[in-house]
Amino acid sequence: MDSLPSTPGKFKVDKPQYHYHHHHPRQLILRWHHYPLVSKLAFWSFLAIALLLAIFLLSPTTTPNSSSTSGRRSLRNAAPWGGPAWEKRVRSSARVRRPGGISVLVTGAAGFVGTHVSTALKRRGDGVLGLDNFNDYYDPSLKRARQALLDRAGVFVVEGDVNDGPLLHKLFDVVPFTHVMHLAAQAGVRYAMTNPSSYVHSNVAGLVSVLEVAKSADPQPAVVWASSSSVYGLNSHVPFSEVDRTDRPASLYAATKKAGEEIAHVYNHIYGLAITGLRFFTVYGPWGRPDMAYFFFTRDILRSKPISIFEGPDHATVARDFTYIDDIVSGCLAALDNAGKSTGSGGKKRRSAPLRVYNLGNTSPVPVSHLVSILEQLLKVKAVRNVVKMPRNGDVQFTHANISLAQRELGYHPTTGLNTGLKKFVRWYLEYYPTSSSKKGSKGGSSSAI
């Protein structure tokens, strides 16, 4: 439907000069031959357009391939939802099982961070319902494996898209969620150069869809959502602080996350939604994303394939503030626990509500070359290194988080160093991919996108 104009052009058909209830059908046919030619053309044109539109709307839509189209599943191809049995599963999964617990809708639940956050919430007795569209940006079988993990933990993942308004409203009709943990997004920096529309669909329109259903709910939930350290873009002031400028994004991905922060401000200001944005810094660990460098470096080192390590101008070091998944989860749970209360009701604001953004990082940037050295030690395999200049495709030279605000207001304290975190990741990787020649895994190429 994107190709159709929002306001179709109008055309005028000459009015027939007869009344249906006064004439015999044969008389009507005879009168038809006396109509002007333009009326006949208009009639048949209208009929043809209506037929084509019906075919377009009723025809099945195939799942797109991530390399050539949007990389997301059509809403019409989503799994069926609704019915008594389905509602029973939704309620059971979202049921709070501890005093003072919360009921959380986690979008992107089958994703890397979503899986860990959902299991952590369930483990402490909170109600959790997942939502994920299982797109093919990277190997969907990994997402299905995470789904199985969540199912064993008692978390039901509804298959659907965050842009499916009726589904979102149905979920809120069935469960009065106290919180939304919005993690669904189109990830990656370079993929935006291939498929920019997927970022607008997921990161901008998807966020609006979630905030729309949240502001209409009564009572309104508090919303915690995943922004990104990428919003700092070309900022050169280190470490990156929440008060630094974020108006110079280096990639479309970063721009959509920055747009999300501005959209969050609007919904907080107009509708009284309590909203917390979390700027994640290079999250890694078991069950991670195959498009991340540490992941496919591991794969390629085991296969004796060359890996490309980027360097900046004048041989400058490229470094990242690697943050282990358990530390990110602790920050997410703390943000949920300190999200405050939304102040609107049925879309009408009563008074001001909290609007905050926090960095969640490790505060210890590590050169990418050192990351490779650690992997070599853990895998007991020497990497075939290929040092190349960083292309101008959205990557930045370094990231470094100032986490003093999260420490002060959330009690956030990362505890896992890179050596320990990578050791846990490698152990998981070798168990999930038993042989180095396994064909399962990433579609990503060798590069140091983090």
Coordinates of C-alpha atoms in Angstrom, one line a residue:
M1 CA 0.0 0.0 0.0
D2 CA 3.0 2.3 0.3
S3 CA 2.9 3.0 -3.4
L4 CA -0.7 4.3 -3.2
P5 CA -1.2 8.1 -2.8
S6 CA -2.6 9.1 0.6
T7 CA -5.4 11.1 -1.1
P8 CA -6.4 9.3 -4.4
G9 CA -7.3 11.6 -7.3
K10 CA -11.0 12.1 -8.0
F11 CA -12.7 11.6 -11.3
K12 CA -16.3 12.3 -12.3
V13 CA -18.6 9.9 -14.1
D14 CA -21.5 11.4 -16.0
K15 CA -24.7 10.8 -14.3
P16 CA -27.1 8.5 -16.3
Q17 CA -30.3 10.1 -17.4
Y18 CA -32.7 7.4 -16.1
H19 CA -34.0 6.0 -12.9
Y20 CA -33.6 2.3 -12.2
H21 CA -37.0 1.7 -10.9
H22 CA -38.8 3.2 -13.9
H23 CA -37.3 1.2 -16.7
H24 CA -37.2 -2.3 -18.0
P25 CA -33.6 -3.9 -18.1
R26 CA -33.8 -4.0 -21.9
Q27 CA -34.5 -0.3 -22.0
L28 CA -31.5 0.3 -19.8
I29 CA -29.2 -1.6 -22.2
L30 CA -30.6 0.5 -25.1
R31 CA -30.0 3.7 -23.2
W32 CA -26.4 2.6 -22.5
H33 CA -25.5 2.8 -26.2
H34 CA -26.5 6.4 -26.2
Y35 CA -24.0 7.4 -23.4
P36 CA -21.0 9.5 -24.4
L37 CA -17.8 7.5 -24.9
V38 CA -16.0 9.2 -22.0
S39 CA -18.6 7.8 -19.5
K40 CA -18.0 4.2 -20.8
L41 CA -14.2 4.7 -20.5
A42 CA -14.5 6.0 -17.0
F43 CA -16.8 3.1 -16.0
W44 CA -14.4 0.4 -17.3
S45 CA -11.3 2.2 -15.9
F46 CA -13.0 2.3 -12.5
L47 CA -13.8 -1.4 -12.8
A48 CA -10.2 -2.3 -13.7
I49 CA -8.7 -0.2 -10.9
A50 CA -11.1 -1.9 -8.4
L51 CA -10.1 -5.3 -9.7
L52 CA -6.4 -4.6 -9.5
L53 CA -6.8 -3.2 -6.0
A54 CA -8.7 -6.3 -4.8
I55 CA -6.0 -8.6 -6.3
F56 CA -3.3 -6.6 -4.5
L57 CA -5.0 -6.7 -1.2
L58 CA -5.9 -10.3 -1.3
S59 CA -2.7 -11.7 -2.7
P60 CA -0.3 -13.4 -0.2
T61 CA 2.9 -11.5 0.6
T62 CA 6.1 -13.5 0.8
T63 CA 8.6 -13.2 3.6
P64 CA 11.3 -10.8 2.3
N65 CA 14.9 -11.6 2.1
S66 CA 17.1 -9.5 4.3
S67 CA 19.7 -8.9 1.6
S68 CA 17.3 -7.4 -0.9
T69 CA 14.2 -6.1 0.8
S70 CA 13.0 -4.9 4.1
G71 CA 14.2 -7.9 6.1
R72 CA 11.0 -8.0 8.1
R73 CA 7.9 -10.2 8.1
S74 CA 4.7 -8.9 6.6
L75 CA 2.0 -8.3 9.1
R76 CA -0.3 -10.5 7.0
N77 CA 2.1 -13.4 7.5
A78 CA 2.2 -13.1 11.2
A79 CA 1.2 -16.1 13.3
P80 CA -2.5 -16.2 14.2
W81 CA -3.5 -14.8 17.5
G82 CA -6.7 -14.6 19.6
G83 CA -9.1 -17.0 21.1
P84 CA -9.6 -18.4 24.6
A85 CA -6.6 -20.7 24.6
W86 CA -4.3 -18.0 23.3
E87 CA -5.6 -15.5 25.9
K88 CA -5.1 -18.1 28.7
R89 CA -1.4 -18.4 27.7
V90 CA -1.0 -14.6 27.6
R91 CA -2.5 -14.2 31.1
S92 CA -0.5 -17.1 32.5
S93 CA 2.8 -15.7 31.2
A94 CA 2.0 -12.2 32.4
R95 CA 0.8 -13.3 35.9
V96 CA 2.9 -11.7 38.7
R97 CA 4.1 -14.3 41.2
R98 CA 5.8 -12.1 43.9
P99 CA 4.5 -9.4 46.2
G100 CA 5.0 -6.0 44.7
G101 CA 6.0 -7.5 41.4
I102 CA 5.4 -5.9 38.0
S103 CA 3.8 -7.1 34.8
V104 CA 5.9 -6.4 31.7
L105 CA 5.4 -6.5 28.0
V106 CA 8.8 -7.1 26.4
T107 CA 9.0 -6.3 22.7
G108 CA 11.9 -8.0 20.8
A109 CA 11.8 -10.7 23.4
A110 CA 13.5 -13.3 21.2
G111 CA 16.3 -10.9 20.6
F112 CA 19.7 -11.0 22.4
V113 CA 18.9 -8.5 25.2
G114 CA 15.2 -9.3 25.2
T115 CA 15.8 -13.0 26.0
H116 CA 18.1 -12.2 28.9
V117 CA 15.8 -9.5 30.3
S118 CA 12.7 -11.6 30.1
T119 CA 14.3 -14.6 31.8
A120 CA 15.7 -12.4 34.6
L121 CA 12.3 -10.8 35.2
K122 CA 10.6 -14.2 35.2
R123 CA 13.2 -15.6 37.6
R124 CA 12.4 -12.9 40.2
G125 CA 8.7 -13.5 40.0
D126 CA 7.5 -10.8 37.7
G127 CA 4.9 -11.3 35.0
V128 CA 6.4 -11.3 31.5
L129 CA 4.9 -11.5 28.1
G130 CA 7.1 -11.4 25.0
L131 CA 6.4 -10.1 21.5
D132 CA 8.7 -10.7 18.5
N133 CA 8.3 -10.9 14.7
F134 CA 11.2 -13.3 14.2
N135 CA 12.5 -11.4 11.2
D136 CA 15.5 -12.7 9.1
Y137 CA 18.0 -9.9 9.6
Y138 CA 20.1 -12.6 11.0
D139 CA 19.6 -16.4 11.3
P140 CA 16.0 -16.9 12.6
S141 CA 16.9 -20.3 14.0
L142 CA 18.9 -18.6 16.7
K143 CA 15.8 -16.6 17.7
R144 CA 13.8 -19.8 17.7
A145 CA 16.3 -21.3 20.0
R146 CA 16.0 -18.4 22.3
Q147 CA 12.2 -18.7 22.1
A148 CA 12.5 -22.3 23.3
L149 CA 14.7 -21.1 26.2
L150 CA 12.0 -18.6 27.1
D151 CA 9.3 -21.2 26.9
R152 CA 11.1 -23.4 29.3
A153 CA 11.3 -20.4 31.7
G154 CA 7.6 -19.9 31.4
V155 CA 7.6 -16.8 29.1
F156 CA 5.2 -16.9 26.2
V157 CA 6.4 -15.1 23.1
V158 CA 3.6 -13.8 20.9
E159 CA 4.6 -13.8 17.3
G160 CA 3.7 -10.4 15.8
D161 CA 5.0 -7.0 14.7
V162 CA 5.1 -3.9 17.0
N163 CA 3.4 -2.0 14.1
D164 CA 0.4 -4.3 14.4
G165 CA -1.9 -1.9 16.3
P166 CA -4.9 -4.3 16.7
L167 CA -2.5 -6.9 18.2
L168 CA -1.0 -4.4 20.7
H169 CA -4.4 -3.2 21.8
K170 CA -5.6 -6.8 22.2
L171 CA -2.6 -7.6 24.4
F172 CA -3.5 -4.6 26.7
D173 CA -7.1 -5.6 26.7
V174 CA -6.1 -9.0 28.0
V175 CA -3.4 -7.9 30.5
P176 CA -3.2 -4.5 32.3
F177 CA 0.6 -4.2 32.0
T178 CA 2.3 -2.0 34.5
H179 CA 5.5 -1.7 32.4
V180 CA 6.6 -2.0 28.8
M181 CA 10.2 -2.9 28.0
H182 CA 10.6 -1.9 24.4
L183 CA 13.6 -3.6 22.9
A184 CA 12.3 -4.4 19.4
A185 CA 14.3 -2.5 16.7
Q186 CA 16.2 -2.9 13.5
A187 CA 19.8 -3.2 14.7
G188 CA 23.1 -2.7 12.9
V189 CA 24.9 0.3 11.4
R190 CA 25.9 -0.8 7.8
Y191 CA 22.6 -2.6 6.9
A192 CA 21.0 0.9 6.8
M193 CA 22.9 1.6 3.6
T194 CA 21.2 -1.4 2.0
N195 CA 17.8 -1.2 3.5
P196 CA 17.1 2.2 5.1
S197 CA 13.3 1.8 5.2
S198 CA 13.5 -1.1 7.7
Y199 CA 15.0 1.3 10.2
V200 CA 12.2 3.8 9.8
H201 CA 9.6 1.0 10.0
S202 CA 11.0 -0.6 13.2
N203 CA 12.8 2.2 15.1
V204 CA 10.6 5.1 14.4
A205 CA 7.1 3.8 13.4
G206 CA 7.5 0.9 15.8
L207 CA 8.3 3.1 18.7
V208 CA 5.3 5.3 17.9
S209 CA 3.0 2.3 17.7
V210 CA 4.1 1.2 21.2
L211 CA 3.7 4.7 22.7
E212 CA 0.3 5.0 21.1
V213 CA -1.1 1.9 22.8
A214 CA 0.6 2.9 26.0
K215 CA -0.8 6.4 26.1
S216 CA -4.3 5.0 25.3
A217 CA -4.2 2.4 28.1
D218 CA -5.9 3.0 31.4
P219 CA -3.9 2.8 33.6
Q220 CA -1.0 3.8 31.5
P221 CA 2.2 1.7 31.9
A222 CA 5.7 3.1 32.4
V223 CA 7.9 2.6 29.3
V224 CA 11.5 1.7 29.3
W225 CA 13.1 1.5 25.8
A226 CA 16.4 0.8 24.1
S227 CA 18.1 3.8 22.7
S228 CA 21.8 3.5 21.7
S229 CA 25.3 4.9 22.3
S230 CA 25.2 5.5 18.6
V231 CA 23.3 8.7 19.2
Y232 CA 26.5 10.4 20.3
G233 CA 27.7 10.1 16.6
L234 CA 30.5 12.5 15.9
N235 CA 30.7 13.8 19.4
S236 CA 34.4 14.0 20.4
H237 CA 34.0 14.7 24.1
V238 CA 34.9 11.6 26.2
P239 CA 33.6 9.9 28.1
F240 CA 30.2 10.3 26.5
S241 CA 27.7 11.9 29.0
E242 CA 24.0 12.2 28.8
V243 CA 24.4 16.0 28.6
D244 CA 26.6 15.9 25.5
R245 CA 25.2 16.9 22.2
T246 CA 23.6 14.2 20.1
D247 CA 22.6 16.2 17.0
R248 CA 25.4 14.8 14.7
P249 CA 24.6 11.2 14.0
A250 CA 27.0 9.2 11.9
S251 CA 24.5 6.6 10.6
L252 CA 20.9 6.3 9.8
Y253 CA 20.6 3.8 12.6
A254 CA 21.8 6.5 15.0
A255 CA 19.5 9.0 13.5
T256 CA 16.5 6.8 14.1
K257 CA 17.5 6.3 17.7
K258 CA 17.9 10.0 18.1
A259 CA 14.5 10.5 16.6
G260 CA 13.1 8.0 19.1
E261 CA 14.4 10.1 22.0
E262 CA 12.7 13.2 20.6
I263 CA 9.5 11.2 20.0
A264 CA 9.6 10.0 23.6
H265 CA 9.8 13.6 24.8
V266 CA 6.6 14.4 22.9
Y267 CA 4.6 11.5 24.4
N268 CA 5.9 12.4 27.8
H269 CA 5.0 16.0 27.4
I270 CA 1.6 15.6 25.9
Y271 CA 0.3 12.4 27.4
G272 CA 2.1 12.0 30.7
L273 CA 3.9 8.8 29.9
A274 CA 6.8 7.9 32.2
I275 CA 9.6 7.1 29.8
T276 CA 13.1 6.0 30.3
G277 CA 15.6 5.6 27.5
L278 CA 18.7 3.4 27.8
R279 CA 21.8 4.1 25.7
F280 CA 23.4 0.7 25.4
F281 CA 27.2 0.5 24.8
T282 CA 28.3 -2.5 22.6
V283 CA 26.5 -5.4 24.4
Y284 CA 28.1 -8.9 24.1
G285 CA 27.8 -12.3 25.6
P286 CA 26.1 -15.7 25.3
W287 CA 23.1 -15.9 22.9
G288 CA 24.4 -12.7 21.2
R289 CA 23.8 -11.4 17.7
P290 CA 25.7 -13.0 14.9
D291 CA 26.2 -9.7 13.1
M292 CA 28.4 -8.4 16.0
A293 CA 32.2 -8.4 15.5
Y294 CA 33.1 -10.5 18.6
F295 CA 30.6 -13.2 17.3
F296 CA 31.8 -13.5 13.7
F297 CA 35.4 -13.0 14.7
T298 CA 35.0 -16.1 16.8
R299 CA 33.5 -18.0 13.9
D300 CA 36.1 -16.9 11.4
I301 CA 39.1 -17.5 13.7
L302 CA 37.9 -21.1 14.2
R303 CA 37.6 -21.5 10.4
S304 CA 41.0 -20.0 9.8
K305 CA 39.4 -17.3 7.7
P306 CA 40.9 -13.8 7.6
I307 CA 39.3 -11.1 9.8
S308 CA 39.4 -7.4 9.0
I309 CA 40.3 -5.1 11.8
F310 CA 39.6 -1.4 11.2
E311 CA 41.9 1.5 12.1
G312 CA 41.2 5.2 12.0
P313 CA 43.1 8.0 10.3
D314 CA 46.8 8.0 10.8
H315 CA 46.6 4.4 12.1
A316 CA 44.4 5.5 15.0
T317 CA 43.0 2.8 17.3
V318 CA 39.4 1.8 17.0
A319 CA 38.0 1.0 20.5
R320 CA 34.7 0.1 22.0
D321 CA 33.1 0.2 25.5
F322 CA 32.2 -3.5 25.6
T323 CA 29.4 -4.2 28.1
Y324 CA 28.6 -7.7 29.2
I325 CA 25.0 -8.8 28.9
D326 CA 24.5 -9.5 32.6
D327 CA 25.4 -5.9 33.4
I328 CA 23.0 -4.6 30.8
V329 CA 20.2 -6.8 32.3
S330 CA 20.9 -5.4 35.8
G331 CA 20.6 -1.9 34.3
C332 CA 17.4 -2.7 32.5
L333 CA 15.8 -4.1 35.6
A334 CA 16.9 -1.2 37.7
A335 CA 15.4 1.2 35.1
L336 CA 12.0 -0.7 35.3
D337 CA 12.1 -0.6 39.1
N338 CA 12.8 3.1 39.1
A339 CA 10.6 4.1 36.1
G340 CA 8.1 6.1 38.1
K341 CA 4.4 6.4 37.3
S342 CA 2.7 7.6 34.2
T343 CA 0.3 10.3 35.0
G344 CA -2.2 10.1 32.1
S345 CA -5.4 8.3 31.7
G346 CA -7.0 7.2 28.5
G347 CA -4.6 9.5 26.5
K348 CA -5.1 12.6 28.7
K349 CA -2.3 14.0 30.8
R350 CA -3.0 15.0 34.4
R351 CA 0.5 16.2 35.5
S352 CA 4.1 15.9 34.6
A353 CA 5.8 12.4 34.5
P354 CA 9.4 11.3 34.6
L355 CA 11.4 11.5 31.4
R356 CA 15.0 10.2 31.7
V357 CA 17.9 8.8 29.6
Y358 CA 20.8 6.8 30.9
N359 CA 24.1 5.4 29.6
L360 CA 24.6 1.7 30.3
G361 CA 28.2 0.9 29.6
N362 CA 31.3 -0.6 31.1
T363 CA 33.4 2.6 31.2
S364 CA 36.5 0.8 30.0
P365 CA 37.0 1.1 26.2
V366 CA 39.1 -1.7 24.7
P367 CA 40.9 -1.6 21.3
V368 CA 39.3 -4.1 18.8
S369 CA 42.8 -5.6 18.2
H370 CA 42.9 -6.5 21.9
L371 CA 39.5 -8.1 21.7
V372 CA 41.0 -10.3 19.0
S373 CA 44.0 -11.2 21.1
I374 CA 41.7 -12.4 24.0
L375 CA 39.7 -14.5 21.5
E376 CA 42.9 -16.0 20.2
Q377 CA 43.9 -17.1 23.8
L378 CA 40.5 -18.5 24.6
L379 CA 40.1 -20.4 21.3
K380 CA 43.8 -21.4 21.2
V381 CA 43.9 -20.4 17.5
K382 CA 45.9 -17.7 15.9
A383 CA 43.8 -15.2 14.0
V384 CA 44.6 -14.2 10.4
R385 CA 44.5 -10.5 10.7
N386 CA 43.8 -8.0 8.0
V387 CA 44.1 -4.4 9.1
V388 CA 42.2 -2.0 6.9
K389 CA 41.1 1.7 7.0
M390 CA 37.6 2.3 8.5
P391 CA 35.2 3.0 5.7
R392 CA 32.8 5.9 5.8
N393 CA 29.7 3.8 6.4
G394 CA 28.4 4.8 9.8
D395 CA 30.9 3.3 12.2
V396 CA 32.6 5.6 14.7
Q397 CA 36.2 5.3 15.9
F398 CA 35.5 4.9 19.6
T399 CA 32.8 4.8 22.3
H400 CA 33.2 5.4 26.0
A401 CA 30.4 5.7 28.5
N402 CA 30.1 8.0 31.5
I403 CA 27.8 6.1 33.7
S404 CA 27.8 8.4 36.8
L405 CA 24.1 9.2 36.3
A406 CA 23.0 5.6 36.1
Q407 CA 25.2 4.8 39.1
R408 CA 23.6 7.6 41.2
E409 CA 20.0 7.1 40.2
L410 CA 19.7 3.4 39.3
G411 CA 22.5 1.9 41.4
Y412 CA 24.0 0.6 38.2
H413 CA 27.5 -1.0 38.7
P414 CA 29.0 -3.1 35.9
T415 CA 31.1 -6.0 37.3
T416 CA 32.2 -8.1 34.3
G417 CA 35.5 -7.4 32.6
L418 CA 36.1 -8.2 28.9
N419 CA 38.3 -11.3 29.6
T420 CA 35.6 -12.8 31.9
G421 CA 32.7 -11.9 29.6
L422 CA 34.4 -13.3 26.5
K423 CA 35.3 -16.5 28.3
K424 CA 31.6 -17.1 29.0
F425 CA 30.7 -16.2 25.5
V426 CA 33.2 -18.6 24.0
R427 CA 32.0 -21.4 26.2
W428 CA 28.5 -20.9 25.0
Y429 CA 29.5 -20.6 21.4
L430 CA 31.4 -23.9 21.4
E431 CA 28.4 -25.6 22.9
Y432 CA 25.9 -24.1 20.5
Y433 CA 28.1 -24.5 17.5
P434 CA 29.9 -27.8 18.3
T435 CA 32.3 -27.8 15.4
S436 CA 34.1 -24.9 13.8
S437 CA 32.8 -26.0 10.4
S438 CA 29.2 -25.5 11.4
K439 CA 27.1 -23.7 8.8
K440 CA 24.8 -22.2 11.4
G441 CA 25.2 -18.6 12.3
S442 CA 25.8 -15.2 10.9
K443 CA 25.1 -13.7 7.5
G444 CA 27.5 -10.9 8.4
G445 CA 30.9 -10.5 6.8
S446 CA 34.3 -10.0 8.3
S447 CA 34.6 -6.5 9.7
S448 CA 34.9 -4.8 13.0
A449 CA 31.4 -3.4 13.3
I450 CA 30.6 -3.6 17.0

